[in-house]
XYZ file of C-alpha atoms in Angstrom:
384
model
C -4.233 5.918 29.529
C -2.594 2.383 29.407
C -5.527 1.100 27.092
C -4.997 4.066 24.789
C -1.445 3.343 24.646
C -2.171 -0.403 23.805
C -4.476 0.728 21.053
C -1.865 2.928 19.516
C 0.767 0.193 19.681
C -1.611 -2.017 17.998
C -2.464 0.708 15.246
C 1.129 1.112 14.504
C 2.212 -2.404 14.572
C 3.354 -4.465 11.626
C 0.099 -5.991 10.774
C -1.633 -2.659 10.454
C 1.322 -1.455 8.252
C 1.322 -4.409 6.287
C -2.226 -4.328 5.414
C -1.719 -0.191 4.458
C 1.220 -1.351 2.373
C -0.938 -3.824 0.301
C -3.728 -1.103 -0.059
C -1.117 1.590 -1.227
C 0.400 -0.869 -3.622
C -3.082 -1.986 -5.091
C -3.986 1.945 -5.400
C -0.458 2.933 -6.896
C -0.998 0.113 -9.501
C -4.612 1.217 -10.071
C -3.884 4.681 -10.802
C -0.908 3.863 -13.057
C -2.614 1.240 -15.319
C -6.154 3.366 -15.758
C -7.122 6.618 -17.075
C -5.819 8.051 -13.864
C -2.342 7.412 -15.010
C -1.778 11.205 -16.210
C -2.835 12.516 -13.055
C -1.053 10.297 -11.082
C 2.205 11.018 -12.790
C 1.697 14.736 -12.816
C 1.319 14.431 -9.084
C 4.508 12.478 -8.815
C 6.360 14.930 -10.926
C 5.024 17.982 -9.298
C 7.581 20.317 -7.548
C 5.870 21.714 -4.512
C 8.929 24.112 -3.553
C 10.468 25.964 -6.586
C 13.444 26.571 -4.475
C 14.196 22.846 -3.966
C 14.163 21.095 -7.339
C 12.584 18.029 -5.880
C 9.290 16.516 -7.115
C 6.998 15.017 -4.703
C 7.999 11.649 -5.585
C 11.492 12.875 -4.432
C 10.214 14.547 -1.098
C 8.763 11.113 -0.317
C 11.463 8.790 -1.113
C 14.390 11.132 -0.034
C 12.864 13.294 2.406
C 9.962 11.547 4.466
C 11.702 8.068 4.099
C 14.585 9.601 6.394
C 12.168 9.690 9.388
C 11.967 5.875 8.450
C 15.398 5.192 8.582
C 15.896 7.245 11.897
C 13.495 4.646 13.359
C 15.455 1.893 11.822
C 18.690 3.032 13.074
C 17.244 3.421 16.727
C 15.823 -0.216 16.374
C 19.336 -1.666 15.064
C 21.147 0.460 17.940
C 18.867 -0.763 20.879
C 19.026 -4.478 19.634
C 22.765 -4.224 19.213
C 23.585 -2.557 22.540
C 20.788 -4.029 24.930
C 18.626 -6.367 22.836
C 18.932 -9.852 21.471
C 22.224 -8.873 19.519
C 23.953 -7.651 22.349
C 25.410 -11.193 22.747
C 27.756 -12.261 20.042
C 26.872 -16.004 20.552
C 23.099 -15.248 20.034
C 23.685 -12.909 17.242
C 26.011 -15.097 15.413
C 23.600 -17.637 13.515
C 21.289 -14.812 12.385
C 24.071 -12.812 10.936
C 25.436 -15.761 8.980
C 21.975 -16.380 7.566
C 21.726 -12.478 6.916
C 24.854 -12.527 4.994
C 23.924 -15.853 2.849
C 20.316 -13.959 2.279
C 22.371 -10.949 1.003
C 25.144 -12.649 -1.085
C 23.154 -15.404 -2.915
C 20.142 -13.012 -4.056
C 22.632 -10.540 -5.413
C 24.779 -12.996 -7.445
C 21.344 -14.243 -8.879
C 20.158 -10.857 -9.630
C 23.895 -10.055 -11.209
C 23.748 -13.416 -13.104
C 20.440 -12.414 -14.650
C 21.716 -8.806 -15.487
C 24.833 -10.160 -17.083
C 23.271 -13.216 -19.045
C 20.591 -11.493 -20.513
C 22.580 -8.584 -21.495
C 25.699 -10.052 -22.493
C 27.659 -8.072 -19.886
C 26.931 -4.666 -21.779
C 23.642 -3.499 -19.688
C 24.936 -1.403 -16.922
C 21.484 -0.417 -15.874
C 20.485 -3.824 -15.375
C 23.803 -5.053 -13.592
C 23.182 -1.917 -11.222
C 19.996 -3.913 -9.934
C 22.125 -6.792 -8.211
C 21.326 -5.517 -4.583
C 17.601 -4.940 -5.065
C 16.756 -8.523 -3.743
C 18.924 -8.437 -1.005
C 16.786 -7.099 1.773
C 13.760 -8.328 3.810
C 10.529 -6.359 4.949
C 9.731 -6.981 8.538
C 6.644 -5.209 8.167
C 5.275 -8.433 6.082
C 7.565 -11.302 7.577
C 6.529 -10.680 11.051
C 2.679 -10.721 10.514
C 3.038 -13.847 8.473
C 4.734 -15.679 11.339
C 2.095 -14.248 13.786
C -0.782 -15.572 11.755
C 0.294 -19.101 12.179
C -0.135 -21.102 15.353
C 2.856 -23.147 16.718
C 5.685 -21.160 15.393
C 8.663 -21.939 17.612
C 9.623 -18.845 19.499
C 13.388 -19.085 18.303
C 12.157 -18.813 14.982
C 10.536 -15.556 15.342
C 13.658 -14.189 17.375
C 15.849 -15.394 14.713
C 13.813 -13.841 11.942
C 13.781 -10.435 13.680
C 17.629 -10.665 14.288
C 18.239 -11.385 10.580
C 15.926 -8.564 9.478
C 17.825 -6.183 11.538
C 21.219 -7.356 9.856
C 19.546 -7.158 6.481
C 18.442 -3.693 7.180
C 21.934 -2.679 8.407
C 23.274 -4.417 5.097
C 20.834 -2.408 2.975
C 22.147 0.746 4.570
C 25.604 -0.075 4.062
C 25.066 -1.178 0.490
C 23.079 1.935 -0.361
C 26.043 4.238 1.147
C 28.716 2.422 -0.986
C 27.192 1.599 -4.117
C 24.251 3.818 -4.873
C 25.503 7.297 -4.937
C 25.716 9.411 -7.867
C 29.018 10.969 -8.617
C 29.778 12.710 -5.318
C 30.918 16.095 -5.388
C 33.929 15.825 -3.137
C 33.859 19.707 -2.008
C 30.213 19.423 -0.727
C 30.874 16.068 0.741
C 33.631 17.423 2.785
C 31.459 20.179 3.750
C 29.086 17.391 5.212
C 31.805 16.408 7.458
C 31.014 19.587 9.697
C 27.390 18.724 10.682
C 28.487 15.110 11.150
C 31.056 16.021 13.643
C 28.856 18.307 15.343
C 26.081 15.266 15.747
C 29.183 13.064 16.884
C 30.180 15.663 19.539
C 26.580 15.868 20.745
C 26.512 12.146 20.978
C 29.611 11.766 22.830
C 28.479 14.477 25.329
C 25.244 12.232 25.482
C 22.918 15.294 24.836
C 19.303 13.958 25.137
C 17.385 17.029 23.505
C 16.265 16.123 19.955
C 16.062 19.630 19.139
C 19.984 19.995 19.394
C 20.557 17.004 16.716
C 17.763 18.311 14.281
C 19.559 21.421 12.704
C 22.624 19.430 12.054
C 20.386 16.698 10.660
C 18.834 19.030 8.124
C 21.972 20.651 7.102
C 23.557 17.017 6.635
C 20.673 16.060 4.488
C 20.884 18.846 2.211
C 24.482 18.675 1.933
C 24.074 14.820 1.193
C 21.387 15.522 -1.399
C 23.639 18.211 -3.131
C 26.939 15.952 -2.919
C 25.210 13.146 -4.816
C 24.602 10.766 -2.048
C 21.513 9.388 -0.534
C 20.339 11.717 1.506
C 18.203 9.474 4.050
C 21.646 8.499 5.346
C 21.139 11.629 7.376
C 18.338 9.939 9.076
C 20.499 6.926 10.047
C 23.208 8.991 11.660
C 20.639 10.894 13.690
C 19.366 7.378 14.914
C 22.719 6.071 15.819
C 23.841 9.427 17.322
C 20.667 9.902 19.711
C 21.287 8.491 23.165
C 19.374 5.120 24.061
C 16.789 6.436 26.012
C 15.904 9.442 24.128
C 15.897 7.298 20.863
C 13.409 4.894 22.443
C 11.172 7.688 23.381
C 11.283 9.240 19.836
C 11.015 5.759 18.077
C 7.504 5.220 20.123
C 6.435 8.706 18.819
C 7.525 8.119 15.349
C 5.704 4.444 14.964
C 2.482 6.100 14.071
C 3.472 8.622 11.512
C 5.767 6.056 9.794
C 3.801 2.953 9.988
C 0.369 4.757 8.827
C 1.535 7.635 6.510
C 5.381 7.473 5.700
C 5.610 3.805 4.525
C 2.178 3.594 2.683
C 2.822 6.786 0.646
C 6.278 5.367 -0.283
C 4.487 2.238 -1.569
C 2.007 4.296 -3.426
C 4.604 6.353 -5.255
C 6.937 3.425 -6.041
C 4.580 0.766 -7.155
C 3.018 2.789 -10.070
C 3.350 0.159 -12.886
C 1.171 0.318 -15.856
C -0.054 -3.301 -16.066
C -1.145 -2.790 -19.455
C 2.388 -2.691 -20.792
C 3.180 -6.140 -19.803
C 4.292 -8.402 -22.463
C 6.629 -11.636 -22.651
C 9.289 -9.452 -23.492
C 8.453 -7.193 -20.135
C 8.708 -10.098 -18.060
C 11.892 -11.635 -19.630
C 13.927 -8.552 -19.133
C 16.798 -8.625 -16.827
C 15.408 -5.817 -14.576
C 12.533 -8.084 -13.933
C 13.985 -11.336 -13.640
C 16.768 -10.264 -11.291
C 14.507 -8.942 -8.177
C 11.963 -11.674 -8.868
C 14.542 -14.933 -8.992
C 16.621 -13.051 -6.376
C 13.733 -13.032 -3.682
C 12.065 -16.228 -4.604
C 15.265 -18.453 -5.158
C 18.179 -16.487 -3.990
C 16.771 -15.572 -0.565
C 15.776 -19.302 0.671
C 18.981 -20.576 -0.837
C 21.018 -17.920 0.862
C 19.450 -17.820 4.384
C 18.924 -21.805 4.466
C 22.153 -22.804 2.958
C 24.122 -20.410 5.019
C 22.687 -21.645 8.211
C 22.525 -25.415 7.158
C 26.355 -25.056 6.354
C 27.714 -23.777 9.519
C 25.391 -26.123 11.506
C 26.860 -29.023 9.366
C 30.459 -28.128 9.789
C 29.999 -27.753 13.353
C 30.944 -23.857 13.174
C 27.862 -22.901 15.155
C 25.548 -24.917 17.105
C 22.206 -25.306 15.728
C 19.100 -23.377 17.212
C 16.094 -25.400 18.136
C 13.178 -24.564 16.028
C 15.298 -23.089 13.116
C 15.671 -26.391 11.343
C 14.044 -28.519 8.681
C 10.596 -27.182 7.402
C 10.663 -24.206 10.173
C 14.152 -23.078 8.342
C 12.830 -23.428 4.682
C 9.664 -21.648 5.110
C 11.212 -18.838 6.979
C 14.009 -18.682 4.314
C 10.975 -18.396 1.899
C 9.540 -15.525 3.964
C 12.591 -13.875 3.903
C 12.078 -13.166 0.049
C 9.574 -10.443 0.854
C 11.607 -7.476 0.051
C 9.217 -4.871 -0.753
C 10.031 -1.423 1.016
C 13.814 -1.600 0.962
C 13.921 -3.564 -2.381
C 11.846 -0.890 -4.166
C 13.845 1.922 -2.505
C 16.952 0.346 -3.821
C 15.443 -0.006 -7.506
C 14.616 3.430 -7.369
C 17.976 4.133 -6.782
C 19.475 1.659 -9.041
C 17.414 2.481 -12.178
C 17.166 6.032 -13.797
C 15.211 4.951 -16.988
C 11.372 4.502 -16.923
C 11.079 1.382 -18.304
C 13.785 -0.709 -16.247
C 12.475 0.904 -13.275
C 8.876 -0.178 -13.708
C 10.352 -4.006 -14.606
C 12.365 -3.895 -11.466
C 9.390 -2.633 -9.257
C 7.267 -5.266 -10.741
C 9.928 -7.859 -10.126
C 9.948 -6.715 -6.567
C 6.313 -7.280 -6.228
C 5.999 -10.560 -8.144
C 8.833 -12.058 -6.314
C 7.794 -10.924 -2.732
C 4.047 -12.085 -3.589
C 5.408 -15.646 -4.629
C 8.040 -15.717 -1.507
C 5.064 -14.771 0.819
C 2.597 -17.182 -0.483
C 5.203 -20.305 -0.628
C 6.725 -19.253 2.531
C 2.995 -19.299 4.650
C 2.209 -22.675 2.797
C 5.647 -24.075 3.938
C 5.125 -22.896 7.685
C 1.720 -23.978 7.716
C 2.335 -27.462 6.751
C 5.311 -27.444 9.404
C 2.561 -26.117 11.927
C 0.196 -29.038 11.019
C 2.768 -31.700 11.231
C 3.907 -30.485 14.503
C 0.183 -30.517 15.842
C -0.070 -34.114 14.453
C 3.048 -35.117 16.347
C 1.967 -33.426 19.659
């Protein structure tokens, strides 16, 4: 039994998930860029349940991804209550890095939208939040692939990614709803209050929460808000022990099925459409430059600034080349960035440009970050 448990944990770990995400991305790009494109787009536009006017792509991004957000909320809750973020002193520096790592990329993307569209292109300006996220499914394996990485750097990155995810959830809730219908939104308070009551009574059974979660999901969808927020509510309402058990049970389907499916439907960009004008468009440049330049500038600048001013003590191992390389690696947005892109852009062309910007920016961030950290490892070995 223990061996089987260890195998399942390895199978659902970030390294395997990262590999599957890459394969799903390549498959999505291949389907959208070849003669399979009509079949690919027809599959994504298929409405499997006529009673619910949702396409297959919608069911994956707005339905299955709610399960992913449940696991995300469970991890955030655990770390905030009993994990590394339970201590305000230990959480302060990663929080500062996360705030800088969201603010500067967002500003870069907004600047690209305003500069290239002369403040008249609302769709491009809507993409300001795309490069604010960090994808732990890729950042953690990159650090794990290198020797001599300081333990503090790993802990700092994981804490920063958690704050990043929390920030992305807040951004989606506040800025990416679709003209909410107040009457339906008011009705959504009923299942929300019921779930809050169950949480207050510390009811551990998942089945008690599920009906209210599904009702909340449907009402949020009808109200014009992001329905995956129902998964966030479920994750925060479940008692800690029940949530930990559920998180273990969901690790395999989320890592091996849900996230790769989302990557497959979200990265289908027709590579045959690439032109200089395509790559110079604001929806492409905003995410790409935000991830490649904005992330390291924001993360490293914020951490260096508070350390320089003496506002927070420096953390050993989170300095110099280590800090720079980690800031670059934080530019891997992928999952959350692609999700925000799908919420930000309704038009087919701007959405494809934004998706390509996320892919290009994440790839460049991964390569430059890995090379910088590898060089830091080599220098560390020489000085040892």
